[in-house]
mmCIF file of C-alpha atoms in Angstrom:
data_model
loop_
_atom_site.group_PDB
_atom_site.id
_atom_site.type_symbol
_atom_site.label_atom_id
_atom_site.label_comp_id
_atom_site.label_asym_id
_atom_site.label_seq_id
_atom_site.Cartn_x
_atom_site.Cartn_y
_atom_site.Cartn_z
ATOM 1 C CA UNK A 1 4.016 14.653 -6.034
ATOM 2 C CA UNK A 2 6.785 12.477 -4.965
ATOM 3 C CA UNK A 3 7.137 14.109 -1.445
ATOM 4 C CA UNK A 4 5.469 12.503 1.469
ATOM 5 C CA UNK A 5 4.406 15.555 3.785
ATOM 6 C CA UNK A 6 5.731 15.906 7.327
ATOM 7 C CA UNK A 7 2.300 15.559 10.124
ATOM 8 C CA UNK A 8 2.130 14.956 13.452
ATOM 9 C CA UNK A 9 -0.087 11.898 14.481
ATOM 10 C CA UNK A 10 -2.274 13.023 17.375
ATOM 11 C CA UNK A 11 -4.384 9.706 17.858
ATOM 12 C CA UNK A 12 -2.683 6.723 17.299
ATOM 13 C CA UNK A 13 -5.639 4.274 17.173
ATOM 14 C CA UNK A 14 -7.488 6.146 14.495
ATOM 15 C CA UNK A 15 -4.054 6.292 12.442
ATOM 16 C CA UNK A 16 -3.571 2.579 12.708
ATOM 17 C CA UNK A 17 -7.124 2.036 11.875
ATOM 18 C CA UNK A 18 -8.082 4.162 9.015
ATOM 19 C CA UNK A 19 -4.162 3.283 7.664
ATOM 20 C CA UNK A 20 -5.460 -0.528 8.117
ATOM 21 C CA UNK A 21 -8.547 0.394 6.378
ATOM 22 C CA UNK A 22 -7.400 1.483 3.448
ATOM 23 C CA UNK A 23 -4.839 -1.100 2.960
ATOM 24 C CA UNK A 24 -8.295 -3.364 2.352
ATOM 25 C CA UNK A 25 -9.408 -1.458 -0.334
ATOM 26 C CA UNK A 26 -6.145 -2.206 -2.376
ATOM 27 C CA UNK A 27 -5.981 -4.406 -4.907
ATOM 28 C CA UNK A 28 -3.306 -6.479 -3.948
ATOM 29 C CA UNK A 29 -5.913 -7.451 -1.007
ATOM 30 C CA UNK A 30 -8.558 -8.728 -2.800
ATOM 31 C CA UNK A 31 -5.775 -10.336 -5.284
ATOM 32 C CA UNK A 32 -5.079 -11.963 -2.349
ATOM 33 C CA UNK A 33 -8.634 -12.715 -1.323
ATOM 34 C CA UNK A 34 -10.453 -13.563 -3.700
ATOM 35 C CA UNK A 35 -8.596 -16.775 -3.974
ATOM 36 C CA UNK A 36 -8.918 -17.279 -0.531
ATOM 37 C CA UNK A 37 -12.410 -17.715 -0.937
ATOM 38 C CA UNK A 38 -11.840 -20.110 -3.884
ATOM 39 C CA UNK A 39 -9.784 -22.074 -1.954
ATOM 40 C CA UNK A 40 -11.406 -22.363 1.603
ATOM 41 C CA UNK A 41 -15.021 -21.138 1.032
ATOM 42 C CA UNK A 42 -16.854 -21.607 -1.585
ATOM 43 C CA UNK A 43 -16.103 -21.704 -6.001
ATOM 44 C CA UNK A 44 -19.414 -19.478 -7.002
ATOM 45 C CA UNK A 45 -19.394 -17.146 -3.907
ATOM 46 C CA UNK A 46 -15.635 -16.330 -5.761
ATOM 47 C CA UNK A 47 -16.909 -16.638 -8.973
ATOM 48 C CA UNK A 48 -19.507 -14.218 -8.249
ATOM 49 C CA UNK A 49 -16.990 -11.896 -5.985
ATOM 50 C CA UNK A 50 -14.562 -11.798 -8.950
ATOM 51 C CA UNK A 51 -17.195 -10.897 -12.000
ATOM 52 C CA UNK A 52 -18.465 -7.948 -10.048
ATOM 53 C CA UNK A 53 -15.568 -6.712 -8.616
ATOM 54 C CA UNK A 54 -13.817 -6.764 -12.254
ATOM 55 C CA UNK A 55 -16.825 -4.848 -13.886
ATOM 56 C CA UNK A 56 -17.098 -2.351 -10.750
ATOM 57 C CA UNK A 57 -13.457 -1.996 -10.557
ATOM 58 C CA UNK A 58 -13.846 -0.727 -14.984
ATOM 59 C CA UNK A 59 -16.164 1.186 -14.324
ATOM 60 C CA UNK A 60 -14.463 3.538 -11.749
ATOM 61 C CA UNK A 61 -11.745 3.511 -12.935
ATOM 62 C CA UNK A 62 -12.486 4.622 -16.662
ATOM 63 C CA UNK A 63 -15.258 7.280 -14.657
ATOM 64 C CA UNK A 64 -12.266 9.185 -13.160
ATOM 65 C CA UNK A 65 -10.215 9.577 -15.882
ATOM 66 C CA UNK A 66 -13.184 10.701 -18.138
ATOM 67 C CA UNK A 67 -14.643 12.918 -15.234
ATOM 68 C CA UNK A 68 -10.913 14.531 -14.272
ATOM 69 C CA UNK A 69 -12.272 15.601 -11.131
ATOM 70 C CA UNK A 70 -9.077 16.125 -9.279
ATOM 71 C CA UNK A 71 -8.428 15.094 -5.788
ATOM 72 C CA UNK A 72 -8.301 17.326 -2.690
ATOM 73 C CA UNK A 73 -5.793 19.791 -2.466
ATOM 74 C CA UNK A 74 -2.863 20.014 -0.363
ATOM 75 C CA UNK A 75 -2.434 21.856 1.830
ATOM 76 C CA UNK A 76 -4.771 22.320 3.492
ATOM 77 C CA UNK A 77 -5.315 18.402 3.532
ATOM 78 C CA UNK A 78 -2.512 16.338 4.461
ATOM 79 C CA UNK A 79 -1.961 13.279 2.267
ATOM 80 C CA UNK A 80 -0.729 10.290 3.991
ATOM 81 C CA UNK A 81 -0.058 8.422 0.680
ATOM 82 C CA UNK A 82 1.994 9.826 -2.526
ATOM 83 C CA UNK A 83 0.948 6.260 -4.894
ATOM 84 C CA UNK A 84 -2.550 7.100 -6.144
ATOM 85 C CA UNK A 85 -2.069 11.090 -5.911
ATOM 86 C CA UNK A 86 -1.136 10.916 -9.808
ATOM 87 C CA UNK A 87 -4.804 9.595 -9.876
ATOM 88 C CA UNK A 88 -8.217 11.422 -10.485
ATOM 89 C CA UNK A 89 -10.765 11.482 -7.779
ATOM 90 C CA UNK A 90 -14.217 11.031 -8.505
ATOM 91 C CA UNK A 91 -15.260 8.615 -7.926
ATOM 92 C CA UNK A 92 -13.350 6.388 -4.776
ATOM 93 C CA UNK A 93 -12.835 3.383 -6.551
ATOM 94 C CA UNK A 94 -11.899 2.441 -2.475
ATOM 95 C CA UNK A 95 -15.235 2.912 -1.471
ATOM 96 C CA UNK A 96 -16.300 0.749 -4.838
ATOM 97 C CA UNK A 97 -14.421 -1.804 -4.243
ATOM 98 C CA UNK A 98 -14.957 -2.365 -0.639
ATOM 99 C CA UNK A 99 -19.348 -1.752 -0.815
ATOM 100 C CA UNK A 100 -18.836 -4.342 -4.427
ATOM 101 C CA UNK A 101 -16.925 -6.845 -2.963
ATOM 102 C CA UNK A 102 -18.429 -6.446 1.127
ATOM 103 C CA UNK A 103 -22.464 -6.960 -0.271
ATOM 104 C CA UNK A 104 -21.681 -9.068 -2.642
ATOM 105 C CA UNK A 105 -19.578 -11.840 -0.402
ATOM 106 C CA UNK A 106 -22.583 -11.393 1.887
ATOM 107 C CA UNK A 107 -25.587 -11.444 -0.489
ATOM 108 C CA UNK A 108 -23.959 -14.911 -2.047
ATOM 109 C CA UNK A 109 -22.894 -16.569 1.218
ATOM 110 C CA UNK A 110 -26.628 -15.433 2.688
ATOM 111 C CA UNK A 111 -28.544 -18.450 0.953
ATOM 112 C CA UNK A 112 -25.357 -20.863 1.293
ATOM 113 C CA UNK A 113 -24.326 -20.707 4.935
ATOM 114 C CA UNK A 114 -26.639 -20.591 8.279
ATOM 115 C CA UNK A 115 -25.723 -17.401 10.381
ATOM 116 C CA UNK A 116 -27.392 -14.579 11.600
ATOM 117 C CA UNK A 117 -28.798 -12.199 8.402
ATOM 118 C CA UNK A 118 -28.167 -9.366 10.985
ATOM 119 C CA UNK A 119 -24.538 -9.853 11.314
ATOM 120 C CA UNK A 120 -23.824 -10.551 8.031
ATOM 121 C CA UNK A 121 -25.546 -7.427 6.954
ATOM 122 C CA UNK A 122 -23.646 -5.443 9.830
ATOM 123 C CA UNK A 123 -20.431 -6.883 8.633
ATOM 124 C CA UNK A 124 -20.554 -5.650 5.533
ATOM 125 C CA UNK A 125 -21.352 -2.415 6.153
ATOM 126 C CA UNK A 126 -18.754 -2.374 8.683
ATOM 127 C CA UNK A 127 -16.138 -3.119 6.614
ATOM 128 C CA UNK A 128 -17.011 -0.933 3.535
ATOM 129 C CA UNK A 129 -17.341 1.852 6.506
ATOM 130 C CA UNK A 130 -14.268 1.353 7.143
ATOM 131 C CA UNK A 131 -12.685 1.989 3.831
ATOM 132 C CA UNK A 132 -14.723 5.014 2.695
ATOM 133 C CA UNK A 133 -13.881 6.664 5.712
ATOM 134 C CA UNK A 134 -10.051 5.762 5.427
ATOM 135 C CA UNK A 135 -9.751 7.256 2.318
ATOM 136 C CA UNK A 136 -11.438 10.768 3.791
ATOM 137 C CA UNK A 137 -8.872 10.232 6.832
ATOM 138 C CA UNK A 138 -5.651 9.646 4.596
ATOM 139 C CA UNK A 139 -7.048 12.958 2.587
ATOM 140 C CA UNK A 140 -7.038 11.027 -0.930
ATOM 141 C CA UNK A 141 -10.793 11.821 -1.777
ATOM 142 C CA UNK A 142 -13.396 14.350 -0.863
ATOM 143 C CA UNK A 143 -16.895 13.266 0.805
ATOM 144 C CA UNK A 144 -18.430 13.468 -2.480
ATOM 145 C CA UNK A 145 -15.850 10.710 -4.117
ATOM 146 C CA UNK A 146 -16.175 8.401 -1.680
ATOM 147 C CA UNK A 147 -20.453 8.904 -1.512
ATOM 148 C CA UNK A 148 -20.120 8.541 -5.164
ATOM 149 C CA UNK A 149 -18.132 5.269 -5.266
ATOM 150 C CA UNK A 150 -20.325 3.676 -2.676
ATOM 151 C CA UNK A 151 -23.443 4.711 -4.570
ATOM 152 C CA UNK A 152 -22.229 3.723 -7.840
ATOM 153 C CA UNK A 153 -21.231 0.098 -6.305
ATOM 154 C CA UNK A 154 -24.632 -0.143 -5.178
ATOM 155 C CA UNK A 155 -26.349 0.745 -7.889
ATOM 156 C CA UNK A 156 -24.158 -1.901 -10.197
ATOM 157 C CA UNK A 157 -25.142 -4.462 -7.158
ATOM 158 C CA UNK A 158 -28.544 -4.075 -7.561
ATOM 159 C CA UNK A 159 -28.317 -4.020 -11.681
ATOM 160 C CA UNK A 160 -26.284 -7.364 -11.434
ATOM 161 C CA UNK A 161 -27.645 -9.058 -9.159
ATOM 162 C CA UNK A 162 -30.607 -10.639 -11.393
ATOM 163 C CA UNK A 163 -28.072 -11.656 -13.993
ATOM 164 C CA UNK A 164 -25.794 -13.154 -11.644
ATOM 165 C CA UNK A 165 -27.000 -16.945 -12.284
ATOM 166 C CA UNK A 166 -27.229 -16.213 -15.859
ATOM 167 C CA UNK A 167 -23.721 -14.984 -16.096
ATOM 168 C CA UNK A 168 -22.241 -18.084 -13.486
ATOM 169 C CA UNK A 169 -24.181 -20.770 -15.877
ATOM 170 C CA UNK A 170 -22.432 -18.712 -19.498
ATOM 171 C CA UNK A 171 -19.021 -18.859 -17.752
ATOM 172 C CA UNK A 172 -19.180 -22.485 -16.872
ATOM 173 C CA UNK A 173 -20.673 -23.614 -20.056
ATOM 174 C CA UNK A 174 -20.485 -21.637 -23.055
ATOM 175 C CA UNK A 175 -17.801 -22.608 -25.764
ATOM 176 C CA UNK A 176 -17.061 -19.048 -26.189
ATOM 177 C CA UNK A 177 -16.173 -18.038 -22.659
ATOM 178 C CA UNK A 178 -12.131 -18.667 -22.798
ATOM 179 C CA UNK A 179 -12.260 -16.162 -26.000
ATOM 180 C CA UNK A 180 -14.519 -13.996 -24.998
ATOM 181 C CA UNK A 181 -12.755 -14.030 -21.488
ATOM 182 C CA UNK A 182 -9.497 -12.726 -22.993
ATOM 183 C CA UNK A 183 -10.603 -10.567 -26.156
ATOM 184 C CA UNK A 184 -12.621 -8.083 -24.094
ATOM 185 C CA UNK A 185 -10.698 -7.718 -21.205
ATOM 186 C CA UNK A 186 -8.082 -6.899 -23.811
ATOM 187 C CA UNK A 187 -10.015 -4.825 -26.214
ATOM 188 C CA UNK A 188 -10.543 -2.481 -23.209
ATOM 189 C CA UNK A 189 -7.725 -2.080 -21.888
ATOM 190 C CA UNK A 190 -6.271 -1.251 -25.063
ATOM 191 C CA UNK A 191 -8.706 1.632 -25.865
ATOM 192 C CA UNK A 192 -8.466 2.884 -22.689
ATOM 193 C CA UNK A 193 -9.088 6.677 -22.177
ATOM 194 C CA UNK A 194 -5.857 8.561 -23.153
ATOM 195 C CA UNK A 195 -4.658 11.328 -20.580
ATOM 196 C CA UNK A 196 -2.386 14.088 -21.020
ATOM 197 C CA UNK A 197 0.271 12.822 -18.385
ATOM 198 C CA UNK A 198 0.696 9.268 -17.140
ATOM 199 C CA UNK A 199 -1.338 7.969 -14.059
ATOM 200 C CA UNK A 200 -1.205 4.192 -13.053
ATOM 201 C CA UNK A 201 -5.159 3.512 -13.606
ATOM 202 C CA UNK A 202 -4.668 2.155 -17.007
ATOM 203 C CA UNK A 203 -2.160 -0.295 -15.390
ATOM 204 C CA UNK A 204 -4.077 -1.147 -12.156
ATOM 205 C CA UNK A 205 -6.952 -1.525 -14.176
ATOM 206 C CA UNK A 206 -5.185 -3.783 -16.853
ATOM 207 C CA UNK A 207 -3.992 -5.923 -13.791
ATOM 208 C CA UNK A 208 -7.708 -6.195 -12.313
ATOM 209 C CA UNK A 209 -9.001 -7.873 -15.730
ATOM 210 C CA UNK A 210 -6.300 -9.524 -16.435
ATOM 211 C CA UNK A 211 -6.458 -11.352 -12.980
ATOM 212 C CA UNK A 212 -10.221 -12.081 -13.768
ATOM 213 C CA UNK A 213 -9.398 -13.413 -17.097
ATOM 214 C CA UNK A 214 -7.376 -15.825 -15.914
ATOM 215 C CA UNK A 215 -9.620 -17.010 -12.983
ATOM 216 C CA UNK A 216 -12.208 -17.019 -15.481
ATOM 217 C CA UNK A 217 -10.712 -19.201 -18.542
ATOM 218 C CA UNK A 218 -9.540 -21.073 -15.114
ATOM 219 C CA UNK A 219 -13.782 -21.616 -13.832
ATOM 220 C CA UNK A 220 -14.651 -22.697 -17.683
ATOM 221 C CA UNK A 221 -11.715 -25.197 -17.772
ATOM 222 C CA UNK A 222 -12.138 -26.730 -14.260
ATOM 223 C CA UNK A 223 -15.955 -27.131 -15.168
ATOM 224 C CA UNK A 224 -15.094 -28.668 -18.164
ATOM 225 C CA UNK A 225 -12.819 -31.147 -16.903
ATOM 226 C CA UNK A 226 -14.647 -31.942 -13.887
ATOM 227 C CA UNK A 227 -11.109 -30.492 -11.725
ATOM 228 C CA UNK A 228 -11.520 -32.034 -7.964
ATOM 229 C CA UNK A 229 -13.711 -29.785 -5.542
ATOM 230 C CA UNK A 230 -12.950 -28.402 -2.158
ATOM 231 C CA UNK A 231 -14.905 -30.580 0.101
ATOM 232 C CA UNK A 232 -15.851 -30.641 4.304
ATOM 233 C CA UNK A 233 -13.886 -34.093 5.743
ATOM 234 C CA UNK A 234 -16.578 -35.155 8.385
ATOM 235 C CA UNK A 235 -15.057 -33.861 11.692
ATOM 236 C CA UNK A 236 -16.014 -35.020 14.942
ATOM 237 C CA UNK A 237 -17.541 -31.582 16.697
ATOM 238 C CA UNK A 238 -15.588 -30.221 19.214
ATOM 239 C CA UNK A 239 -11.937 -28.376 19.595
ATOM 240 C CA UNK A 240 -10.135 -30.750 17.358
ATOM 241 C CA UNK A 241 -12.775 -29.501 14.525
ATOM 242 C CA UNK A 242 -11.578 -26.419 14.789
ATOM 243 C CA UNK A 243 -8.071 -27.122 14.840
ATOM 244 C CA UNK A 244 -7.907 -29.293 11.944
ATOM 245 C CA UNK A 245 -10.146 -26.759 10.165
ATOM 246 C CA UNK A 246 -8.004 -23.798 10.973
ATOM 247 C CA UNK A 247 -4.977 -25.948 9.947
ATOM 248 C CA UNK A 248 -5.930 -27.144 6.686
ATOM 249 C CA UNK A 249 -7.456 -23.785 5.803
ATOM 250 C CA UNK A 250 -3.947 -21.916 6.251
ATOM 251 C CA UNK A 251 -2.051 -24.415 4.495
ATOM 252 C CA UNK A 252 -4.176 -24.216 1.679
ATOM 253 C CA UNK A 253 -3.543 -20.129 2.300
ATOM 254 C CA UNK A 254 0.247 -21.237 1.840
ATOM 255 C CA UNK A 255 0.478 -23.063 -0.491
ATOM 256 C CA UNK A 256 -1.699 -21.212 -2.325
ATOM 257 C CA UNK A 257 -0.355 -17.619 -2.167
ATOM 258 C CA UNK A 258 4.052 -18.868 -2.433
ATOM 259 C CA UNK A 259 2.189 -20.608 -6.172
ATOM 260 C CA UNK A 260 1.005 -16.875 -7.000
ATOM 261 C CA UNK A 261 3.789 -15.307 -6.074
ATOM 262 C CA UNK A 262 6.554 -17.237 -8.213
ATOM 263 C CA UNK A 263 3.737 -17.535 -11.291
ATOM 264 C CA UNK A 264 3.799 -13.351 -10.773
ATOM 265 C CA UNK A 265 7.723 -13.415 -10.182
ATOM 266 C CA UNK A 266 8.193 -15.925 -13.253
ATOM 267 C CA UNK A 267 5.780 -14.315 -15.774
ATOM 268 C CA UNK A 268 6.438 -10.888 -14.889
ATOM 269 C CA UNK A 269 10.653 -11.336 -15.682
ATOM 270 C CA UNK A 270 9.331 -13.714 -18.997
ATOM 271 C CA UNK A 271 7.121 -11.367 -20.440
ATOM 272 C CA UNK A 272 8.794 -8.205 -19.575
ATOM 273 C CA UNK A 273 12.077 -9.552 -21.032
ATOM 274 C CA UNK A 274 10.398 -10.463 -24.252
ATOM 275 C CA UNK A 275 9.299 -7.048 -24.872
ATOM 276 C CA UNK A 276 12.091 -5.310 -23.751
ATOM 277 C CA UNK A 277 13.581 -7.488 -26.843
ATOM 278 C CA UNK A 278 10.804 -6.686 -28.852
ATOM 279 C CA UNK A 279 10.732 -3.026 -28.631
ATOM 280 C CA UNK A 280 14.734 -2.556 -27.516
ATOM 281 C CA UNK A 281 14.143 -1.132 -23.896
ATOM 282 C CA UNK A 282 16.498 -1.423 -20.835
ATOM 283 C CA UNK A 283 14.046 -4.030 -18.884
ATOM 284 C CA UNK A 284 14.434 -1.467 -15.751
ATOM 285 C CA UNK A 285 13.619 1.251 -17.890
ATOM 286 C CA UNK A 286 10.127 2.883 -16.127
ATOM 287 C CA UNK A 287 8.982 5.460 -18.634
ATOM 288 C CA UNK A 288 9.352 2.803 -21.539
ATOM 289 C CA UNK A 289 7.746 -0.032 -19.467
ATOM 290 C CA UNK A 290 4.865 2.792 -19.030
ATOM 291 C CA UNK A 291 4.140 2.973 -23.002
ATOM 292 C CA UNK A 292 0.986 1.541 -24.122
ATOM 293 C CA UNK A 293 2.280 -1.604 -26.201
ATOM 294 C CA UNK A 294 4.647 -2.667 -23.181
ATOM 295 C CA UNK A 295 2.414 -1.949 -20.004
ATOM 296 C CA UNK A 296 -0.978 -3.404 -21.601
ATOM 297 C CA UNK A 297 0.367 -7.107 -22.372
ATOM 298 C CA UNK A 298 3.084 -6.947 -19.463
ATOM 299 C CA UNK A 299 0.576 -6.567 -17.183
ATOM 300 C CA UNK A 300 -2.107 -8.505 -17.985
ATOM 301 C CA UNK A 301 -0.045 -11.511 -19.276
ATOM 302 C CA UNK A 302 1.544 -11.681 -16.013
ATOM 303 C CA UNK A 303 -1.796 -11.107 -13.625
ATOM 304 C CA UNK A 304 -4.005 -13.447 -16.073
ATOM 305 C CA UNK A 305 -1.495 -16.389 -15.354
ATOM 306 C CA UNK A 306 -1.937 -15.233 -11.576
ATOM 307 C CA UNK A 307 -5.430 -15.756 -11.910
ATOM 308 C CA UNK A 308 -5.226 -19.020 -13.895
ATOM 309 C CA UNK A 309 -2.468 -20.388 -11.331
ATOM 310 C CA UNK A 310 -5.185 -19.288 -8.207
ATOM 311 C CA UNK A 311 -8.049 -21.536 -10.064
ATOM 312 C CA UNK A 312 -6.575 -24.448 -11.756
ATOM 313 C CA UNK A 313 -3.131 -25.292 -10.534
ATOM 314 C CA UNK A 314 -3.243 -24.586 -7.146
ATOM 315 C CA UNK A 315 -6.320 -26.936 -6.750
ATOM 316 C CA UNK A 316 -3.927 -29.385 -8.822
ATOM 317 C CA UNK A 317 -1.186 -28.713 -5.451
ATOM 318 C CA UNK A 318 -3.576 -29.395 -3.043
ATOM 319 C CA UNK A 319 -5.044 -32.531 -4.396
ATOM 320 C CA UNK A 320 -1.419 -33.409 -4.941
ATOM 321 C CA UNK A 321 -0.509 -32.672 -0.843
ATOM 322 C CA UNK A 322 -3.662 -33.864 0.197
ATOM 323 C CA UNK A 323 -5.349 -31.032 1.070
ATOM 324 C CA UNK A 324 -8.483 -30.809 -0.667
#
């Protein structure tokens, strides 16, 4: 499984593309922009983003390894990636991701910003388009995985969707939300289905509520505390709008993203050093760092504090440089 296959690439724009494409359905993208939104858009439209995409993302991922439907076989398909072959098929938690994460940024941006419902509607589409049909082109899923995924999104959307104000207002405000924020996240992953061989789902999906833990202890606290807000400085209109707009916007990125990374870098060597002392494992040791007790807390101890860094003290750094 370890073997990347030897093709030919006869259309170079499609490769590119659908390559592209399925790069956005990863999770290290939306780890990536999710707090973008935070940071330079709006704090419910990524509250919202992050709640469903967390609950989507648990749901497909615990459907596939329940369902063991396996992926397509090869040959005849040729497999441009060798990461998520170890992984179950049905359903494209791709094609989740992308139609969750597409309809939901538009459906909560739709009441809060003036443009076109058309294009907004077409944009989403677009891009969750782009990733189902990626993961047909890369040969990862069948038709039916990836019509499954989207249609299991959408149905979640629409189920939601009502609750969505409800669940915002609970986050903010209930006393219970920093326990209940870590407990069940953790409970899950935990008693996650067992397989007979190892396959990286438990971990990816350990990272995914781990991440939304942390942004979500990090939305109670900031509402508590009344943390500063993002706000619009009053720009004359014009070219220099822009600029300064576009220049505040990627220094926020910046900043933002080298705070993640070190939080990641820092908690991942703290946490896995501490149970490699705990459970007397080589720290570079893969197959023990793949056991339940060690992968379950490394992960999500590490991707939690990610998530609590993206909300809380990144906001803190910007405030500090003057970027709010």
């Amino acid at each position: 499984q370890g073997c990347t296959q030897k093709y030919i690439v006869k259309n170079y724009f499609y490769y590119y593309l659908f390559k592209f494409s399925a790069a956005l359905g990863e999770e290290i993208f939306y780890i990536t922009f999710l707090p973008f939104t935070y940071w330079n858009i709006d704090h419910s439209v990524s509250r919202r983003m992050i709640i469903v995409w967390s609950i989507v993302m648990y749901i497909g991922q615990v459907s596939k390894d329940i369902l063991k439907w396996p992926r397509p076989l090869s040959p005849p398909v040729v497999k441009l990636e060798m990461r998520t072959n170890a992984e179950y098929g049905m359903p494209s938690t791709h094609a989740m991701a992308a139609t969750a994460i597409s309809f939901s940024f538009f459906i909560a941006t739709t009441n809060l910003y003036k443009y076109p419902f058309e294009l907004g509607l077409v944009a989403a589409f677009v891009f969750s388009t782009l990733v189902c049909l990626s993961r047909l082109y890369t040969g990862m899923h069948t038709v039916l995985d990836v019509i499954g995924g989207a249609l299991i999104s959408a149905v979640l959307l629409v189920l939601l969707y009502p609750a969505w104000d409800t669940i915002d207002h609970l986050l903010l405000t209930s006393p219970f939300c920093p326990l209940f924020s870590i407990v069940v996240p953790l409970v899950l992953c935990y008693n996650y289905p067992k397989l007979d061989y190892y396959s990286p789902t438990r971990g990816d999906t350990t990272t995914i509520l781990g991440a939304a833990a942390g942004a979500t202890v990090g939305f109670w606290l900031n509402n508590q505390y009344a943390a500063p807000a993002y706000t619009s400085k009053s720009f004359q209109p014009g070219f220099p709008l822009v600029t300064s707009t576009m220049v505040l916007v990627l220094a926020r990125f910046l900043v933002g993203i080298l705070a993640v990374l070190l939080t990641r870098w820092v908690m991942k060597s703290v946490v896995l050093g501490a149970l490699s002392y705990r459970y007397k494992f080589p720290i570079r040791d893969l197959e023990a760092r793949r056991r339940l007790e060690v992968e379950v807390p490394y992960k999500f101890v590490t991707y939690s504090s990610v998530g609590f860094t993206a909300t809380v003290i990144v906001p803190l750094l910007h405030e500090l440089l003057g970027l709010m």
